[in-house]
Amino acid sequence: MHFVLALSLCGIALLAMASNWLPGESIVPTSVVIGLFVLVFPVFGAAFVRSLASGAAGTLLGPANAGRLARYVWLLPLSLKLAYGIVICLAVAGVATGGGRDAKEDASGYYYTYWNNTTLQSERVSLTEPEYHEALKAHLRFSSAGPALFYAASSFLVLASASASSPRTPVKPG
């Protein structure tokens, strides 16, 4: 159940990020992106605690176990390897095309502020409405990419925990 939840939230975060590549205004409300960000903490935290409790963290993570982690990833079904690869590529694209200015809107119009090191004060730069919407969409892309990566990592940790805690049957020779 935890795996399905984490992977579903990852998909929702990727859809929110991808919708901000479309032309025009953002169709995803900022509250959805904030909600996805907040939900990362309990989902990833529970997956991390689960991996510690099952022994998966000690078995797969750490610099001494890099080969073991690579072998575990190699044993994943092809569909999961592709899904994780797509998530990583999309999140990197979201981070690369996102970020930028934190555009704001008030009664006087659209703007962003930055710190001027020469005058040692914050300065306001006016934006046109299209510039504002593009800056807002870039910010939302960046803010959706991080949760998508953490949800994908959560689902991976849940899989690793299930593998580490599954009963082993000894192989009898002969």
C-alpha atoms as a PDB file:
ATOM      1  CA  MET A   1       0.000   0.000   0.000  1.00  0.00           C
ATOM      2  CA  HIS A   2       2.836   2.357   0.900  1.00  0.00           C
ATOM      3  CA  PHE A   3       4.550   1.611  -2.422  1.00  0.00           C
ATOM      4  CA  VAL A   4       1.386   2.397  -4.418  1.00  0.00           C
ATOM      5  CA  LEU A   5       0.819   5.607  -2.441  1.00  0.00           C
ATOM      6  CA  ALA A   6       4.389   6.828  -2.989  1.00  0.00           C
ATOM      7  CA  LEU A   7       4.394   6.002  -6.690  1.00  0.00           C
ATOM      8  CA  SER A   8       0.931   7.559  -7.184  1.00  0.00           C
ATOM      9  CA  LEU A   9       2.002  10.793  -5.476  1.00  0.00           C
ATOM     10  CA  CYS A  10       5.134  10.758  -7.641  1.00  0.00           C
ATOM     11  CA  GLY A  11       2.933  10.583 -10.723  1.00  0.00           C
ATOM     12  CA  ILE A  12       0.752  13.439  -9.485  1.00  0.00           C
ATOM     13  CA  ALA A  13       3.843  15.577  -8.806  1.00  0.00           C
ATOM     14  CA  LEU A  14       5.158  14.832 -12.302  1.00  0.00           C
ATOM     15  CA  LEU A  15       1.802  15.738 -13.853  1.00  0.00           C
ATOM     16  CA  ALA A  16       1.754  19.000 -11.887  1.00  0.00           C
ATOM     17  CA  MET A  17       5.267  19.738 -13.086  1.00  0.00           C
ATOM     18  CA  ALA A  18       4.538  18.811 -16.709  1.00  0.00           C
ATOM     19  CA  SER A  19       1.363  20.900 -16.803  1.00  0.00           C
ATOM     20  CA  ASN A  20       3.503  23.969 -16.182  1.00  0.00           C
ATOM     21  CA  TRP A  21       5.309  23.433 -19.486  1.00  0.00           C
ATOM     22  CA  LEU A  22       2.060  24.161 -21.344  1.00  0.00           C
ATOM     23  CA  PRO A  23       1.567  27.654 -22.794  1.00  0.00           C
ATOM     24  CA  GLY A  24      -0.651  30.134 -20.990  1.00  0.00           C
ATOM     25  CA  GLU A  25      -1.393  30.425 -17.300  1.00  0.00           C
ATOM     26  CA  SER A  26      -0.684  27.638 -14.834  1.00  0.00           C
ATOM     27  CA  ILE A  27      -3.569  25.187 -14.593  1.00  0.00           C
ATOM     28  CA  VAL A  28      -2.358  23.631 -11.348  1.00  0.00           C
ATOM     29  CA  PRO A  29      -3.149  25.641  -8.230  1.00  0.00           C
ATOM     30  CA  THR A  30      -0.219  26.552  -6.031  1.00  0.00           C
ATOM     31  CA  SER A  31      -1.979  24.835  -3.118  1.00  0.00           C
ATOM     32  CA  VAL A  32      -1.652  21.458  -4.890  1.00  0.00           C
ATOM     33  CA  VAL A  33       2.113  21.896  -5.220  1.00  0.00           C
ATOM     34  CA  ILE A  34       2.335  22.969  -1.567  1.00  0.00           C
ATOM     35  CA  GLY A  35       0.257  19.939  -0.536  1.00  0.00           C
ATOM     36  CA  LEU A  36       2.543  17.612  -2.492  1.00  0.00           C
ATOM     37  CA  PHE A  37       5.552  19.186  -0.805  1.00  0.00           C
ATOM     38  CA  VAL A  38       4.067  18.781   2.680  1.00  0.00           C
ATOM     39  CA  LEU A  39       3.072  15.142   2.061  1.00  0.00           C
ATOM     40  CA  VAL A  40       6.683  14.266   1.208  1.00  0.00           C
ATOM     41  CA  PHE A  41       7.663  14.364   4.863  1.00  0.00           C
ATOM     42  CA  PRO A  42       5.375  11.619   6.240  1.00  0.00           C
ATOM     43  CA  VAL A  43       5.635   9.421   3.127  1.00  0.00           C
ATOM     44  CA  PHE A  44       9.432   9.571   2.863  1.00  0.00           C
ATOM     45  CA  GLY A  45       9.858   9.473   6.644  1.00  0.00           C
ATOM     46  CA  ALA A  46       7.794   6.305   6.968  1.00  0.00           C
ATOM     47  CA  ALA A  47       9.694   4.679   4.087  1.00  0.00           C
ATOM     48  CA  PHE A  48      13.028   5.624   5.634  1.00  0.00           C
ATOM     49  CA  VAL A  49      12.034   4.282   9.059  1.00  0.00           C
ATOM     50  CA  ARG A  50      10.744   1.116   7.376  1.00  0.00           C
ATOM     51  CA  SER A  51      14.078   0.644   5.597  1.00  0.00           C
ATOM     52  CA  LEU A  52      15.985   1.111   8.855  1.00  0.00           C
ATOM     53  CA  ALA A  53      13.745  -1.324  10.728  1.00  0.00           C
ATOM     54  CA  SER A  54      13.949  -4.001   8.043  1.00  0.00           C
ATOM     55  CA  GLY A  55      17.713  -3.790   7.667  1.00  0.00           C
ATOM     56  CA  ALA A  56      17.516  -2.658   4.037  1.00  0.00           C
ATOM     57  CA  ALA A  57      19.329   0.587   4.789  1.00  0.00           C
ATOM     58  CA  GLY A  58      22.273  -1.256   6.294  1.00  0.00           C
ATOM     59  CA  THR A  59      22.322  -3.771   3.469  1.00  0.00           C
ATOM     60  CA  LEU A  60      21.966  -1.478   0.460  1.00  0.00           C
ATOM     61  CA  LEU A  61      22.964   2.036   1.446  1.00  0.00           C
ATOM     62  CA  GLY A  62      26.371   3.432   2.248  1.00  0.00           C
ATOM     63  CA  PRO A  63      29.599   3.780   0.292  1.00  0.00           C
ATOM     64  CA  ALA A  64      30.723   0.219   1.047  1.00  0.00           C
ATOM     65  CA  ASN A  65      27.527  -1.251  -0.417  1.00  0.00           C
ATOM     66  CA  ALA A  66      27.376   0.534  -3.775  1.00  0.00           C
ATOM     67  CA  GLY A  67      27.842  -2.716  -5.682  1.00  0.00           C
ATOM     68  CA  ARG A  68      25.068  -4.391  -3.715  1.00  0.00           C
ATOM     69  CA  LEU A  69      22.716  -1.476  -4.434  1.00  0.00           C
ATOM     70  CA  ALA A  70      23.555  -1.619  -8.150  1.00  0.00           C
ATOM     71  CA  ARG A  71      22.840  -5.374  -8.204  1.00  0.00           C
ATOM     72  CA  TYR A  72      19.509  -4.791  -6.451  1.00  0.00           C
ATOM     73  CA  VAL A  73      18.518  -2.130  -8.988  1.00  0.00           C
ATOM     74  CA  TRP A  74      19.579  -4.483 -11.804  1.00  0.00           C
ATOM     75  CA  LEU A  75      17.170  -7.143 -10.450  1.00  0.00           C
ATOM     76  CA  LEU A  76      14.150  -4.812 -10.573  1.00  0.00           C
ATOM     77  CA  PRO A  77      11.590  -5.513 -13.297  1.00  0.00           C
ATOM     78  CA  LEU A  78      12.190  -3.629 -16.539  1.00  0.00           C
ATOM     79  CA  SER A  79       9.012  -1.579 -16.088  1.00  0.00           C
ATOM     80  CA  LEU A  80      10.209  -0.258 -12.711  1.00  0.00           C
ATOM     81  CA  LYS A  81      13.670   0.517 -14.048  1.00  0.00           C
ATOM     82  CA  LEU A  82      12.074   2.481 -16.897  1.00  0.00           C
ATOM     83  CA  ALA A  83       9.672   4.247 -14.528  1.00  0.00           C
ATOM     84  CA  TYR A  84      12.475   5.307 -12.183  1.00  0.00           C
ATOM     85  CA  GLY A  85      14.593   6.432 -15.148  1.00  0.00           C
ATOM     86  CA  ILE A  86      11.726   8.514 -16.545  1.00  0.00           C
ATOM     87  CA  VAL A  87      11.090  10.085 -13.127  1.00  0.00           C
ATOM     88  CA  ILE A  88      14.745  11.048 -12.787  1.00  0.00           C
ATOM     89  CA  CYS A  89      14.914  12.502 -16.322  1.00  0.00           C
ATOM     90  CA  LEU A  90      11.689  14.492 -15.927  1.00  0.00           C
ATOM     91  CA  ALA A  91      12.709  15.801 -12.496  1.00  0.00           C
ATOM     92  CA  VAL A  92      16.098  16.915 -13.840  1.00  0.00           C
ATOM     93  CA  ALA A  93      14.334  18.669 -16.732  1.00  0.00           C
ATOM     94  CA  GLY A  94      11.933  20.315 -14.262  1.00  0.00           C
ATOM     95  CA  VAL A  95      14.780  21.575 -12.099  1.00  0.00           C
ATOM     96  CA  ALA A  96      16.759  22.757 -15.136  1.00  0.00           C
ATOM     97  CA  THR A  97      13.827  24.709 -16.593  1.00  0.00           C
ATOM     98  CA  GLY A  98      12.413  25.827 -13.262  1.00  0.00           C
ATOM     99  CA  GLY A  99      13.583  28.012 -10.438  1.00  0.00           C
ATOM    100  CA  GLY A 100      14.430  31.539 -11.374  1.00  0.00           C
ATOM    101  CA  ARG A 101      12.568  34.460  -9.919  1.00  0.00           C
ATOM    102  CA  ASP A 102       9.930  34.209  -7.232  1.00  0.00           C
ATOM    103  CA  ALA A 103       7.272  36.336  -8.925  1.00  0.00           C
ATOM    104  CA  LYS A 104       4.598  38.000  -6.815  1.00  0.00           C
ATOM    105  CA  GLU A 105       1.388  39.866  -7.437  1.00  0.00           C
ATOM    106  CA  ASP A 106      -0.224  42.664  -5.446  1.00  0.00           C
ATOM    107  CA  ALA A 107      -2.559  45.605  -6.059  1.00  0.00           C
ATOM    108  CA  SER A 108       0.168  47.591  -7.826  1.00  0.00           C
ATOM    109  CA  GLY A 109       0.977  44.832 -10.338  1.00  0.00           C
ATOM    110  CA  TYR A 110       3.392  41.981 -10.943  1.00  0.00           C
ATOM    111  CA  TYR A 111       6.949  42.016  -9.664  1.00  0.00           C
ATOM    112  CA  TYR A 112       9.862  40.154  -8.168  1.00  0.00           C
ATOM    113  CA  THR A 113      12.406  41.368  -5.664  1.00  0.00           C
ATOM    114  CA  TYR A 114      16.130  40.773  -5.444  1.00  0.00           C
ATOM    115  CA  TRP A 115      18.924  41.838  -3.129  1.00  0.00           C
ATOM    116  CA  ASN A 116      21.219  44.498  -4.588  1.00  0.00           C
ATOM    117  CA  ASN A 117      24.691  44.051  -3.116  1.00  0.00           C
ATOM    118  CA  THR A 118      25.765  47.511  -4.267  1.00  0.00           C
ATOM    119  CA  THR A 119      23.068  49.443  -2.422  1.00  0.00           C
ATOM    120  CA  LEU A 120      22.572  46.752   0.254  1.00  0.00           C
ATOM    121  CA  GLN A 121      18.807  46.799  -0.049  1.00  0.00           C
ATOM    122  CA  SER A 122      16.026  44.853  -1.665  1.00  0.00           C
ATOM    123  CA  GLU A 123      14.863  46.177  -5.017  1.00  0.00           C
ATOM    124  CA  ARG A 124      11.615  45.582  -6.837  1.00  0.00           C
ATOM    125  CA  VAL A 125      11.494  44.808 -10.553  1.00  0.00           C
ATOM    126  CA  SER A 126       8.178  45.182 -12.376  1.00  0.00           C
ATOM    127  CA  LEU A 127       6.963  42.376 -14.629  1.00  0.00           C
ATOM    128  CA  THR A 128       4.373  42.236 -17.360  1.00  0.00           C
ATOM    129  CA  GLU A 129       1.514  39.773 -16.913  1.00  0.00           C
ATOM    130  CA  PRO A 130       2.992  37.189 -19.370  1.00  0.00           C
ATOM    131  CA  GLU A 131       6.397  37.454 -17.633  1.00  0.00           C
ATOM    132  CA  TYR A 132       4.690  36.918 -14.278  1.00  0.00           C
ATOM    133  CA  HIS A 133       2.880  33.780 -15.468  1.00  0.00           C
ATOM    134  CA  GLU A 134       6.076  32.338 -16.965  1.00  0.00           C
ATOM    135  CA  ALA A 135       8.035  33.020 -13.770  1.00  0.00           C
ATOM    136  CA  LEU A 136       5.259  31.471 -11.664  1.00  0.00           C
ATOM    137  CA  LYS A 137       5.155  28.358 -13.863  1.00  0.00           C
ATOM    138  CA  ALA A 138       8.956  28.006 -13.671  1.00  0.00           C
ATOM    139  CA  HIS A 139       8.777  28.242  -9.886  1.00  0.00           C
ATOM    140  CA  LEU A 140       6.016  25.602  -9.745  1.00  0.00           C
ATOM    141  CA  ARG A 141       8.019  23.264 -12.033  1.00  0.00           C
ATOM    142  CA  PHE A 142      10.990  23.518  -9.730  1.00  0.00           C
ATOM    143  CA  SER A 143       8.796  23.030  -6.650  1.00  0.00           C
ATOM    144  CA  SER A 144       7.159  19.898  -8.113  1.00  0.00           C
ATOM    145  CA  ALA A 145      10.385  18.196  -9.219  1.00  0.00           C
ATOM    146  CA  GLY A 146      11.777  17.759  -5.704  1.00  0.00           C
ATOM    147  CA  PRO A 147       8.722  15.989  -4.285  1.00  0.00           C
ATOM    148  CA  ALA A 148       8.593  13.721  -7.360  1.00  0.00           C
ATOM    149  CA  LEU A 149      12.147  12.556  -6.656  1.00  0.00           C
ATOM    150  CA  PHE A 150      11.434  11.995  -2.967  1.00  0.00           C
ATOM    151  CA  TYR A 151       8.260  10.025  -3.732  1.00  0.00           C
ATOM    152  CA  ALA A 152      10.201   7.843  -6.181  1.00  0.00           C
ATOM    153  CA  ALA A 153      12.901   7.313  -3.531  1.00  0.00           C
ATOM    154  CA  SER A 154      10.180   6.429  -1.014  1.00  0.00           C
ATOM    155  CA  SER A 155       8.735   3.773  -3.297  1.00  0.00           C
ATOM    156  CA  PHE A 156      12.239   2.359  -3.870  1.00  0.00           C
ATOM    157  CA  LEU A 157      12.888   2.213  -0.120  1.00  0.00           C
ATOM    158  CA  VAL A 158       9.587   0.386   0.417  1.00  0.00           C
ATOM    159  CA  LEU A 159      10.586  -2.195  -2.211  1.00  0.00           C
ATOM    160  CA  ALA A 160      14.028  -2.592  -0.673  1.00  0.00           C
ATOM    161  CA  SER A 161      12.477  -2.993   2.782  1.00  0.00           C
ATOM    162  CA  ALA A 162      10.116  -5.680   1.537  1.00  0.00           C
ATOM    163  CA  SER A 163      13.025  -7.536  -0.060  1.00  0.00           C
ATOM    164  CA  ALA A 164      15.190  -7.268   3.039  1.00  0.00           C
ATOM    165  CA  SER A 165      12.461  -8.502   5.377  1.00  0.00           C
ATOM    166  CA  SER A 166      11.157 -11.325   3.181  1.00  0.00           C
ATOM    167  CA  PRO A 167      11.792 -14.815   4.546  1.00  0.00           C
ATOM    168  CA  ARG A 168      14.735 -16.608   3.004  1.00  0.00           C
ATOM    169  CA  THR A 169      14.513 -20.273   2.212  1.00  0.00           C
ATOM    170  CA  PRO A 170      17.851 -22.034   2.297  1.00  0.00           C
ATOM    171  CA  VAL A 171      18.918 -23.752  -0.894  1.00  0.00           C
ATOM    172  CA  LYS A 172      19.691 -27.433  -0.335  1.00  0.00           C
ATOM    173  CA  PRO A 173      22.628 -28.761  -2.300  1.00  0.00           C
ATOM    174  CA  GLY A 174      22.075 -31.708  -4.587  1.00  0.00           C
END
